[in-house]
Amino acid sequence: MSEKNVCQVLIVDDHPLMRRGIRQLLEMDDSFSVVGEASSGAEAISLANRLAPDLILLDLNMKGLSGLDTLNALRRDGVSARIVVLTVSDSRSDIFTLIDAGADGYLLKDSDPDVLLEDIHRGATEGEAYSEQVAEYLRTRSTDKRTDDPFAVLTERELDVLQEVAKGLSNKQIASGLHISEETVKVHIRNLLRKLQVRSRVAATVLFLENRGF
């Protein structure tokens, strides 16, 4: 967020009409400022690196780079913005794949405009945003996976970062050891804390040591 607590937003969608509609929706709330629009994944990557927005609203099904490919590229570049997928797809596989890849939220375009604006606002301020149907899918999945392994919800890279966190290493040390940027480390930690449903690195470490140790 900027000093004036205005969330700077980048809209990524290959449909001009949809971009305009999202912009108009966000302009109803003074806490948002649309700083850029991208019609493709490649353009989104360029703008995200140049503008450093606080929040990126990312379409899933685009020509050229897909939403997933764009998300992966943004995270590889160390883009620390919160990335919320905004799509028509309510497929469980799409939802799980994008969340596992590091998306901070997943919202459906057919949501009521007032509800959608509220969800986007929550994503900007609290770090995650899910449409009601998506949240239910994630709750069911989390319950199923936690039965056997609480860390099954993490990606391989998130688990790598958690192992280093559990060793007491700083973000800088983790970044050096895994050959990634500190911003990328912060993103992975933010995501793994959310997935494990804990609020701090200490809590994540305790959970890790209790279940796996070294």
PDB file of C-alpha atoms in Angstrom:
ATOM      1  CA  MET A   1       0.000   0.000   0.000  1.00  0.00           C
ATOM      2  CA  SER A   2       1.114   3.577  -0.586  1.00  0.00           C
ATOM      3  CA  GLU A   3       1.577   6.096   2.215  1.00  0.00           C
ATOM      4  CA  LYS A   4      -1.991   7.294   1.661  1.00  0.00           C
ATOM      5  CA  ASN A   5      -3.261   3.726   2.029  1.00  0.00           C
ATOM      6  CA  VAL A   6      -4.355   3.647  -1.587  1.00  0.00           C
ATOM      7  CA  CYS A   7      -3.934   0.223  -3.157  1.00  0.00           C
ATOM      8  CA  GLN A   8      -2.320   0.469  -6.584  1.00  0.00           C
ATOM      9  CA  VAL A   9      -3.878  -2.098  -8.907  1.00  0.00           C
ATOM     10  CA  LEU A  10      -2.802  -3.645 -12.206  1.00  0.00           C
ATOM     11  CA  ILE A  11      -5.643  -5.222 -14.203  1.00  0.00           C
ATOM     12  CA  VAL A  12      -4.686  -8.109 -16.505  1.00  0.00           C
ATOM     13  CA  ASP A  13      -7.343  -9.352 -18.929  1.00  0.00           C
ATOM     14  CA  ASP A  14      -7.371  -9.839 -22.702  1.00  0.00           C
ATOM     15  CA  HIS A  15     -10.934  -8.517 -23.049  1.00  0.00           C
ATOM     16  CA  PRO A  16     -11.108  -4.677 -23.231  1.00  0.00           C
ATOM     17  CA  LEU A  17     -14.710  -4.598 -22.045  1.00  0.00           C
ATOM     18  CA  MET A  18     -13.874  -6.674 -18.984  1.00  0.00           C
ATOM     19  CA  ARG A  19     -10.895  -4.436 -18.141  1.00  0.00           C
ATOM     20  CA  ARG A  20     -13.136  -1.390 -18.388  1.00  0.00           C
ATOM     21  CA  GLY A  21     -15.768  -2.989 -16.164  1.00  0.00           C
ATOM     22  CA  ILE A  22     -13.207  -3.938 -13.503  1.00  0.00           C
ATOM     23  CA  ARG A  23     -11.703  -0.434 -13.617  1.00  0.00           C
ATOM     24  CA  GLN A  24     -15.130   1.161 -13.179  1.00  0.00           C
ATOM     25  CA  LEU A  25     -15.888  -1.156 -10.269  1.00  0.00           C
ATOM     26  CA  LEU A  26     -12.625  -0.279  -8.517  1.00  0.00           C
ATOM     27  CA  GLU A  27     -13.140   3.439  -9.117  1.00  0.00           C
ATOM     28  CA  MET A  28     -16.197   3.208  -6.876  1.00  0.00           C
ATOM     29  CA  ASP A  29     -13.806   2.755  -3.937  1.00  0.00           C
ATOM     30  CA  ASP A  30     -11.341   5.545  -3.090  1.00  0.00           C
ATOM     31  CA  SER A  31      -8.939   3.024  -1.557  1.00  0.00           C
ATOM     32  CA  PHE A  32      -8.058   1.717  -5.047  1.00  0.00           C
ATOM     33  CA  SER A  33      -6.084   3.338  -7.835  1.00  0.00           C
ATOM     34  CA  VAL A  34      -5.759   1.527 -11.167  1.00  0.00           C
ATOM     35  CA  VAL A  35      -2.188   2.232 -12.267  1.00  0.00           C
ATOM     36  CA  GLY A  36      -2.156   0.033 -15.340  1.00  0.00           C
ATOM     37  CA  GLU A  37      -3.992  -2.369 -17.637  1.00  0.00           C
ATOM     38  CA  ALA A  38      -2.463  -5.286 -19.526  1.00  0.00           C
ATOM     39  CA  SER A  39      -4.095  -7.210 -22.361  1.00  0.00           C
ATOM     40  CA  SER A  40      -1.646 -10.130 -22.252  1.00  0.00           C
ATOM     41  CA  GLY A  41       0.608 -12.028 -19.900  1.00  0.00           C
ATOM     42  CA  ALA A  42       3.758 -10.631 -21.491  1.00  0.00           C
ATOM     43  CA  GLU A  43       2.488  -7.075 -21.082  1.00  0.00           C
ATOM     44  CA  ALA A  44       1.491  -7.839 -17.477  1.00  0.00           C
ATOM     45  CA  ILE A  45       5.004  -9.022 -16.623  1.00  0.00           C
ATOM     46  CA  SER A  46       6.539  -5.881 -18.114  1.00  0.00           C
ATOM     47  CA  LEU A  47       4.106  -3.522 -16.360  1.00  0.00           C
ATOM     48  CA  ALA A  48       4.339  -5.327 -13.017  1.00  0.00           C
ATOM     49  CA  ASN A  49       8.107  -4.980 -12.967  1.00  0.00           C
ATOM     50  CA  ARG A  50       7.939  -1.315 -13.997  1.00  0.00           C
ATOM     51  CA  LEU A  51       4.981  -0.129 -11.915  1.00  0.00           C
ATOM     52  CA  ALA A  52       5.392  -2.308  -8.778  1.00  0.00           C
ATOM     53  CA  PRO A  53       1.637  -2.422  -8.014  1.00  0.00           C
ATOM     54  CA  ASP A  54       0.273  -3.561  -4.666  1.00  0.00           C
ATOM     55  CA  LEU A  55      -2.360  -5.830  -6.228  1.00  0.00           C
ATOM     56  CA  ILE A  56      -2.618  -7.631  -9.565  1.00  0.00           C
ATOM     57  CA  LEU A  57      -6.008  -8.875 -10.784  1.00  0.00           C
ATOM     58  CA  LEU A  58      -5.155 -11.660 -13.210  1.00  0.00           C
ATOM     59  CA  ASP A  59      -7.400 -13.355 -15.760  1.00  0.00           C
ATOM     60  CA  LEU A  60      -6.877 -17.107 -16.112  1.00  0.00           C
ATOM     61  CA  ASN A  61      -7.731 -17.862 -19.743  1.00  0.00           C
ATOM     62  CA  MET A  62      -5.836 -15.492 -22.017  1.00  0.00           C
ATOM     63  CA  LYS A  63      -4.384 -15.754 -25.504  1.00  0.00           C
ATOM     64  CA  GLY A  64      -0.630 -16.302 -25.500  1.00  0.00           C
ATOM     65  CA  LEU A  65       0.639 -16.709 -21.945  1.00  0.00           C
ATOM     66  CA  SER A  66      -2.055 -18.231 -19.752  1.00  0.00           C
ATOM     67  CA  GLY A  67      -2.854 -16.876 -16.323  1.00  0.00           C
ATOM     68  CA  LEU A  68      -0.863 -19.733 -14.786  1.00  0.00           C
ATOM     69  CA  ASP A  69       2.189 -19.059 -16.970  1.00  0.00           C
ATOM     70  CA  THR A  70       1.945 -15.362 -16.181  1.00  0.00           C
ATOM     71  CA  LEU A  71       1.669 -16.041 -12.455  1.00  0.00           C
ATOM     72  CA  ASN A  72       4.711 -18.309 -12.532  1.00  0.00           C
ATOM     73  CA  ALA A  73       6.713 -15.712 -14.441  1.00  0.00           C
ATOM     74  CA  LEU A  74       5.728 -12.940 -12.031  1.00  0.00           C
ATOM     75  CA  ARG A  75       6.804 -15.005  -9.046  1.00  0.00           C
ATOM     76  CA  ARG A  76      10.081 -15.978 -10.736  1.00  0.00           C
ATOM     77  CA  ASP A  77      10.760 -12.280 -11.269  1.00  0.00           C
ATOM     78  CA  GLY A  78      10.285 -11.678  -7.564  1.00  0.00           C
ATOM     79  CA  VAL A  79       7.121  -9.590  -7.987  1.00  0.00           C
ATOM     80  CA  SER A  80       5.811  -9.238  -4.439  1.00  0.00           C
ATOM     81  CA  ALA A  81       2.375  -7.828  -5.292  1.00  0.00           C
ATOM     82  CA  ARG A  82      -0.623  -9.755  -4.105  1.00  0.00           C
ATOM     83  CA  ILE A  83      -1.937 -11.634  -7.132  1.00  0.00           C
ATOM     84  CA  VAL A  84      -5.641 -12.448  -7.224  1.00  0.00           C
ATOM     85  CA  VAL A  85      -7.018 -14.536 -10.089  1.00  0.00           C
ATOM     86  CA  LEU A  86     -10.273 -13.164 -11.500  1.00  0.00           C
ATOM     87  CA  THR A  87     -11.890 -15.659 -13.863  1.00  0.00           C
ATOM     88  CA  VAL A  88     -15.051 -17.402 -15.040  1.00  0.00           C
ATOM     89  CA  SER A  89     -13.610 -20.850 -14.260  1.00  0.00           C
ATOM     90  CA  ASP A  90     -14.884 -22.536 -11.120  1.00  0.00           C
ATOM     91  CA  SER A  91     -13.041 -25.779 -11.948  1.00  0.00           C
ATOM     92  CA  ARG A  92     -11.502 -27.366  -8.864  1.00  0.00           C
ATOM     93  CA  SER A  93      -8.370 -28.267 -10.823  1.00  0.00           C
ATOM     94  CA  ASP A  94      -7.907 -24.660 -11.972  1.00  0.00           C
ATOM     95  CA  ILE A  95      -8.472 -23.359  -8.452  1.00  0.00           C
ATOM     96  CA  PHE A  96      -6.035 -25.764  -6.799  1.00  0.00           C
ATOM     97  CA  THR A  97      -3.400 -25.305  -9.509  1.00  0.00           C
ATOM     98  CA  LEU A  98      -3.411 -21.503  -9.293  1.00  0.00           C
ATOM     99  CA  ILE A  99      -3.423 -21.420  -5.490  1.00  0.00           C
ATOM    100  CA  ASP A 100      -0.568 -23.946  -5.382  1.00  0.00           C
ATOM    101  CA  ALA A 101       1.344 -21.787  -7.861  1.00  0.00           C
ATOM    102  CA  GLY A 102       1.237 -18.849  -5.472  1.00  0.00           C
ATOM    103  CA  ALA A 103      -1.977 -16.925  -6.173  1.00  0.00           C
ATOM    104  CA  ASP A 104      -3.197 -14.961  -3.161  1.00  0.00           C
ATOM    105  CA  GLY A 105      -6.826 -15.322  -4.113  1.00  0.00           C
ATOM    106  CA  TYR A 106      -9.293 -16.678  -6.638  1.00  0.00           C
ATOM    107  CA  LEU A 107     -12.448 -14.760  -7.494  1.00  0.00           C
ATOM    108  CA  LEU A 108     -15.232 -15.569  -9.947  1.00  0.00           C
ATOM    109  CA  LYS A 109     -16.318 -12.976 -12.488  1.00  0.00           C
ATOM    110  CA  ASP A 110     -19.988 -13.856 -12.119  1.00  0.00           C
ATOM    111  CA  SER A 111     -20.010 -12.631  -8.512  1.00  0.00           C
ATOM    112  CA  ASP A 112     -22.347  -9.800  -7.552  1.00  0.00           C
ATOM    113  CA  PRO A 113     -20.434  -6.521  -8.162  1.00  0.00           C
ATOM    114  CA  ASP A 114     -20.745  -5.378  -4.542  1.00  0.00           C
ATOM    115  CA  VAL A 115     -19.549  -8.748  -3.272  1.00  0.00           C
ATOM    116  CA  LEU A 116     -16.706  -8.797  -5.791  1.00  0.00           C
ATOM    117  CA  LEU A 117     -15.535  -5.336  -4.734  1.00  0.00           C
ATOM    118  CA  GLU A 118     -15.632  -6.393  -1.094  1.00  0.00           C
ATOM    119  CA  ASP A 119     -13.635  -9.549  -1.888  1.00  0.00           C
ATOM    120  CA  ILE A 120     -11.021  -7.568  -3.825  1.00  0.00           C
ATOM    121  CA  HIS A 121     -10.745  -5.145  -0.926  1.00  0.00           C
ATOM    122  CA  ARG A 122     -10.197  -8.046   1.447  1.00  0.00           C
ATOM    123  CA  GLY A 123      -7.489  -9.413  -0.807  1.00  0.00           C
ATOM    124  CA  ALA A 124      -5.724  -6.059  -0.775  1.00  0.00           C
ATOM    125  CA  THR A 125      -5.891  -5.603   2.988  1.00  0.00           C
ATOM    126  CA  GLU A 126      -5.860  -9.105   4.454  1.00  0.00           C
ATOM    127  CA  GLY A 127      -3.794 -10.944   1.873  1.00  0.00           C
ATOM    128  CA  GLU A 128      -6.270 -13.456   0.515  1.00  0.00           C
ATOM    129  CA  ALA A 129      -9.575 -13.372  -1.310  1.00  0.00           C
ATOM    130  CA  TYR A 130     -11.819 -16.241  -2.358  1.00  0.00           C
ATOM    131  CA  SER A 131     -15.326 -16.347  -3.740  1.00  0.00           C
ATOM    132  CA  GLU A 132     -17.636 -18.340  -1.473  1.00  0.00           C
ATOM    133  CA  GLN A 133     -17.691 -21.387  -3.742  1.00  0.00           C
ATOM    134  CA  VAL A 134     -13.891 -21.338  -4.059  1.00  0.00           C
ATOM    135  CA  ALA A 135     -13.440 -21.049  -0.304  1.00  0.00           C
ATOM    136  CA  GLU A 136     -15.612 -24.128   0.198  1.00  0.00           C
ATOM    137  CA  TYR A 137     -13.505 -26.135  -2.270  1.00  0.00           C
ATOM    138  CA  LEU A 138     -10.345 -25.091  -0.437  1.00  0.00           C
ATOM    139  CA  ARG A 139     -11.784 -25.970   2.985  1.00  0.00           C
ATOM    140  CA  THR A 140     -12.725 -29.441   1.750  1.00  0.00           C
ATOM    141  CA  ARG A 141      -9.335 -29.963   0.165  1.00  0.00           C
ATOM    142  CA  SER A 142      -7.457 -28.738   3.219  1.00  0.00           C
ATOM    143  CA  THR A 143      -9.406 -31.061   5.516  1.00  0.00           C
ATOM    144  CA  ASP A 144      -8.780 -34.044   3.261  1.00  0.00           C
ATOM    145  CA  LYS A 145      -5.050 -33.405   2.959  1.00  0.00           C
ATOM    146  CA  ARG A 146      -4.453 -32.561   6.615  1.00  0.00           C
ATOM    147  CA  THR A 147      -5.727 -35.999   7.587  1.00  0.00           C
ATOM    148  CA  ASP A 148      -2.466 -37.553   6.391  1.00  0.00           C
ATOM    149  CA  ASP A 149       0.084 -34.806   5.892  1.00  0.00           C
ATOM    150  CA  PRO A 150      -0.397 -31.141   6.864  1.00  0.00           C
ATOM    151  CA  PHE A 151       2.349 -30.154   4.422  1.00  0.00           C
ATOM    152  CA  ALA A 152       0.751 -31.781   1.375  1.00  0.00           C
ATOM    153  CA  VAL A 153      -0.850 -28.418   0.538  1.00  0.00           C
ATOM    154  CA  LEU A 154       2.597 -26.838   0.007  1.00  0.00           C
ATOM    155  CA  THR A 155       4.481 -26.695  -3.260  1.00  0.00           C
ATOM    156  CA  GLU A 156       7.969 -28.195  -3.383  1.00  0.00           C
ATOM    157  CA  ARG A 157       9.571 -24.749  -3.260  1.00  0.00           C
ATOM    158  CA  GLU A 158       7.399 -23.651  -0.325  1.00  0.00           C
ATOM    159  CA  LEU A 159       8.480 -26.769   1.547  1.00  0.00           C
ATOM    160  CA  ASP A 160      12.123 -25.949   0.759  1.00  0.00           C
ATOM    161  CA  VAL A 161      11.636 -22.472   2.232  1.00  0.00           C
ATOM    162  CA  LEU A 162       9.861 -23.847   5.307  1.00  0.00           C
ATOM    163  CA  GLN A 163      12.744 -26.228   5.984  1.00  0.00           C
ATOM    164  CA  GLU A 164      15.142 -23.279   5.938  1.00  0.00           C
ATOM    165  CA  VAL A 165      12.840 -21.209   8.141  1.00  0.00           C
ATOM    166  CA  ALA A 166      12.777 -24.082  10.635  1.00  0.00           C
ATOM    167  CA  LYS A 167      16.585 -23.931  10.767  1.00  0.00           C
ATOM    168  CA  GLY A 168      16.308 -20.361  12.001  1.00  0.00           C
ATOM    169  CA  LEU A 169      17.699 -18.777   8.835  1.00  0.00           C
ATOM    170  CA  SER A 170      16.850 -15.206   7.836  1.00  0.00           C
ATOM    171  CA  ASN A 171      15.141 -14.319   4.569  1.00  0.00           C
ATOM    172  CA  LYS A 172      18.479 -13.135   3.195  1.00  0.00           C
ATOM    173  CA  GLN A 173      20.168 -16.423   4.091  1.00  0.00           C
ATOM    174  CA  ILE A 174      17.299 -18.447   2.614  1.00  0.00           C
ATOM    175  CA  ALA A 175      17.430 -16.414  -0.596  1.00  0.00           C
ATOM    176  CA  SER A 176      21.165 -17.009  -0.910  1.00  0.00           C
ATOM    177  CA  GLY A 177      20.899 -20.724  -0.217  1.00  0.00           C
ATOM    178  CA  LEU A 178      18.028 -21.329  -2.638  1.00  0.00           C
ATOM    179  CA  HIS A 179      19.310 -18.860  -5.267  1.00  0.00           C
ATOM    180  CA  ILE A 180      16.151 -16.752  -5.281  1.00  0.00           C
ATOM    181  CA  SER A 181      15.421 -13.152  -4.339  1.00  0.00           C
ATOM    182  CA  GLU A 182      14.446 -12.030  -0.839  1.00  0.00           C
ATOM    183  CA  GLU A 183      11.126 -10.785  -2.229  1.00  0.00           C
ATOM    184  CA  THR A 184      10.422 -14.277  -3.589  1.00  0.00           C
ATOM    185  CA  VAL A 185      11.246 -15.743  -0.186  1.00  0.00           C
ATOM    186  CA  LYS A 186       8.750 -13.351   1.416  1.00  0.00           C
ATOM    187  CA  VAL A 187       6.074 -14.400  -1.071  1.00  0.00           C
ATOM    188  CA  HIS A 188       6.679 -18.103  -0.380  1.00  0.00           C
ATOM    189  CA  ILE A 189       6.544 -17.534   3.388  1.00  0.00           C
ATOM    190  CA  ARG A 190       3.323 -15.552   3.062  1.00  0.00           C
ATOM    191  CA  ASN A 191       1.772 -18.338   0.994  1.00  0.00           C
ATOM    192  CA  LEU A 192       2.898 -21.213   3.201  1.00  0.00           C
ATOM    193  CA  LEU A 193       1.651 -19.468   6.343  1.00  0.00           C
ATOM    194  CA  ARG A 194      -1.741 -19.054   4.692  1.00  0.00           C
ATOM    195  CA  LYS A 195      -1.894 -22.662   3.518  1.00  0.00           C
ATOM    196  CA  LEU A 196      -0.824 -24.055   6.893  1.00  0.00           C
ATOM    197  CA  GLN A 197      -3.283 -21.713   8.609  1.00  0.00           C
ATOM    198  CA  VAL A 198      -0.694 -20.317  11.017  1.00  0.00           C
ATOM    199  CA  ARG A 199       0.117 -16.665  11.669  1.00  0.00           C
ATOM    200  CA  SER A 200       3.884 -16.600  12.116  1.00  0.00           C
ATOM    201  CA  ARG A 201       7.138 -18.258  11.075  1.00  0.00           C
ATOM    202  CA  VAL A 202       7.522 -19.436  14.668  1.00  0.00           C
ATOM    203  CA  ALA A 203       4.175 -21.241  14.527  1.00  0.00           C
ATOM    204  CA  ALA A 204       5.115 -22.750  11.166  1.00  0.00           C
ATOM    205  CA  THR A 205       8.446 -23.930  12.589  1.00  0.00           C
ATOM    206  CA  VAL A 206       6.741 -25.559  15.575  1.00  0.00           C
ATOM    207  CA  LEU A 207       4.301 -27.343  13.267  1.00  0.00           C
ATOM    208  CA  PHE A 208       7.155 -28.517  11.046  1.00  0.00           C
ATOM    209  CA  LEU A 209       9.296 -29.802  13.920  1.00  0.00           C
ATOM    210  CA  GLU A 210       6.352 -31.575  15.534  1.00  0.00           C
ATOM    211  CA  ASN A 211       5.483 -33.376  12.311  1.00  0.00           C
ATOM    212  CA  ARG A 212       8.806 -33.902  10.571  1.00  0.00           C
ATOM    213  CA  GLY A 213      11.846 -32.465  12.277  1.00  0.00           C
ATOM    214  CA  PHE A 214      15.206 -33.014  10.684  1.00  0.00           C
TER     215      PHE A 214
END
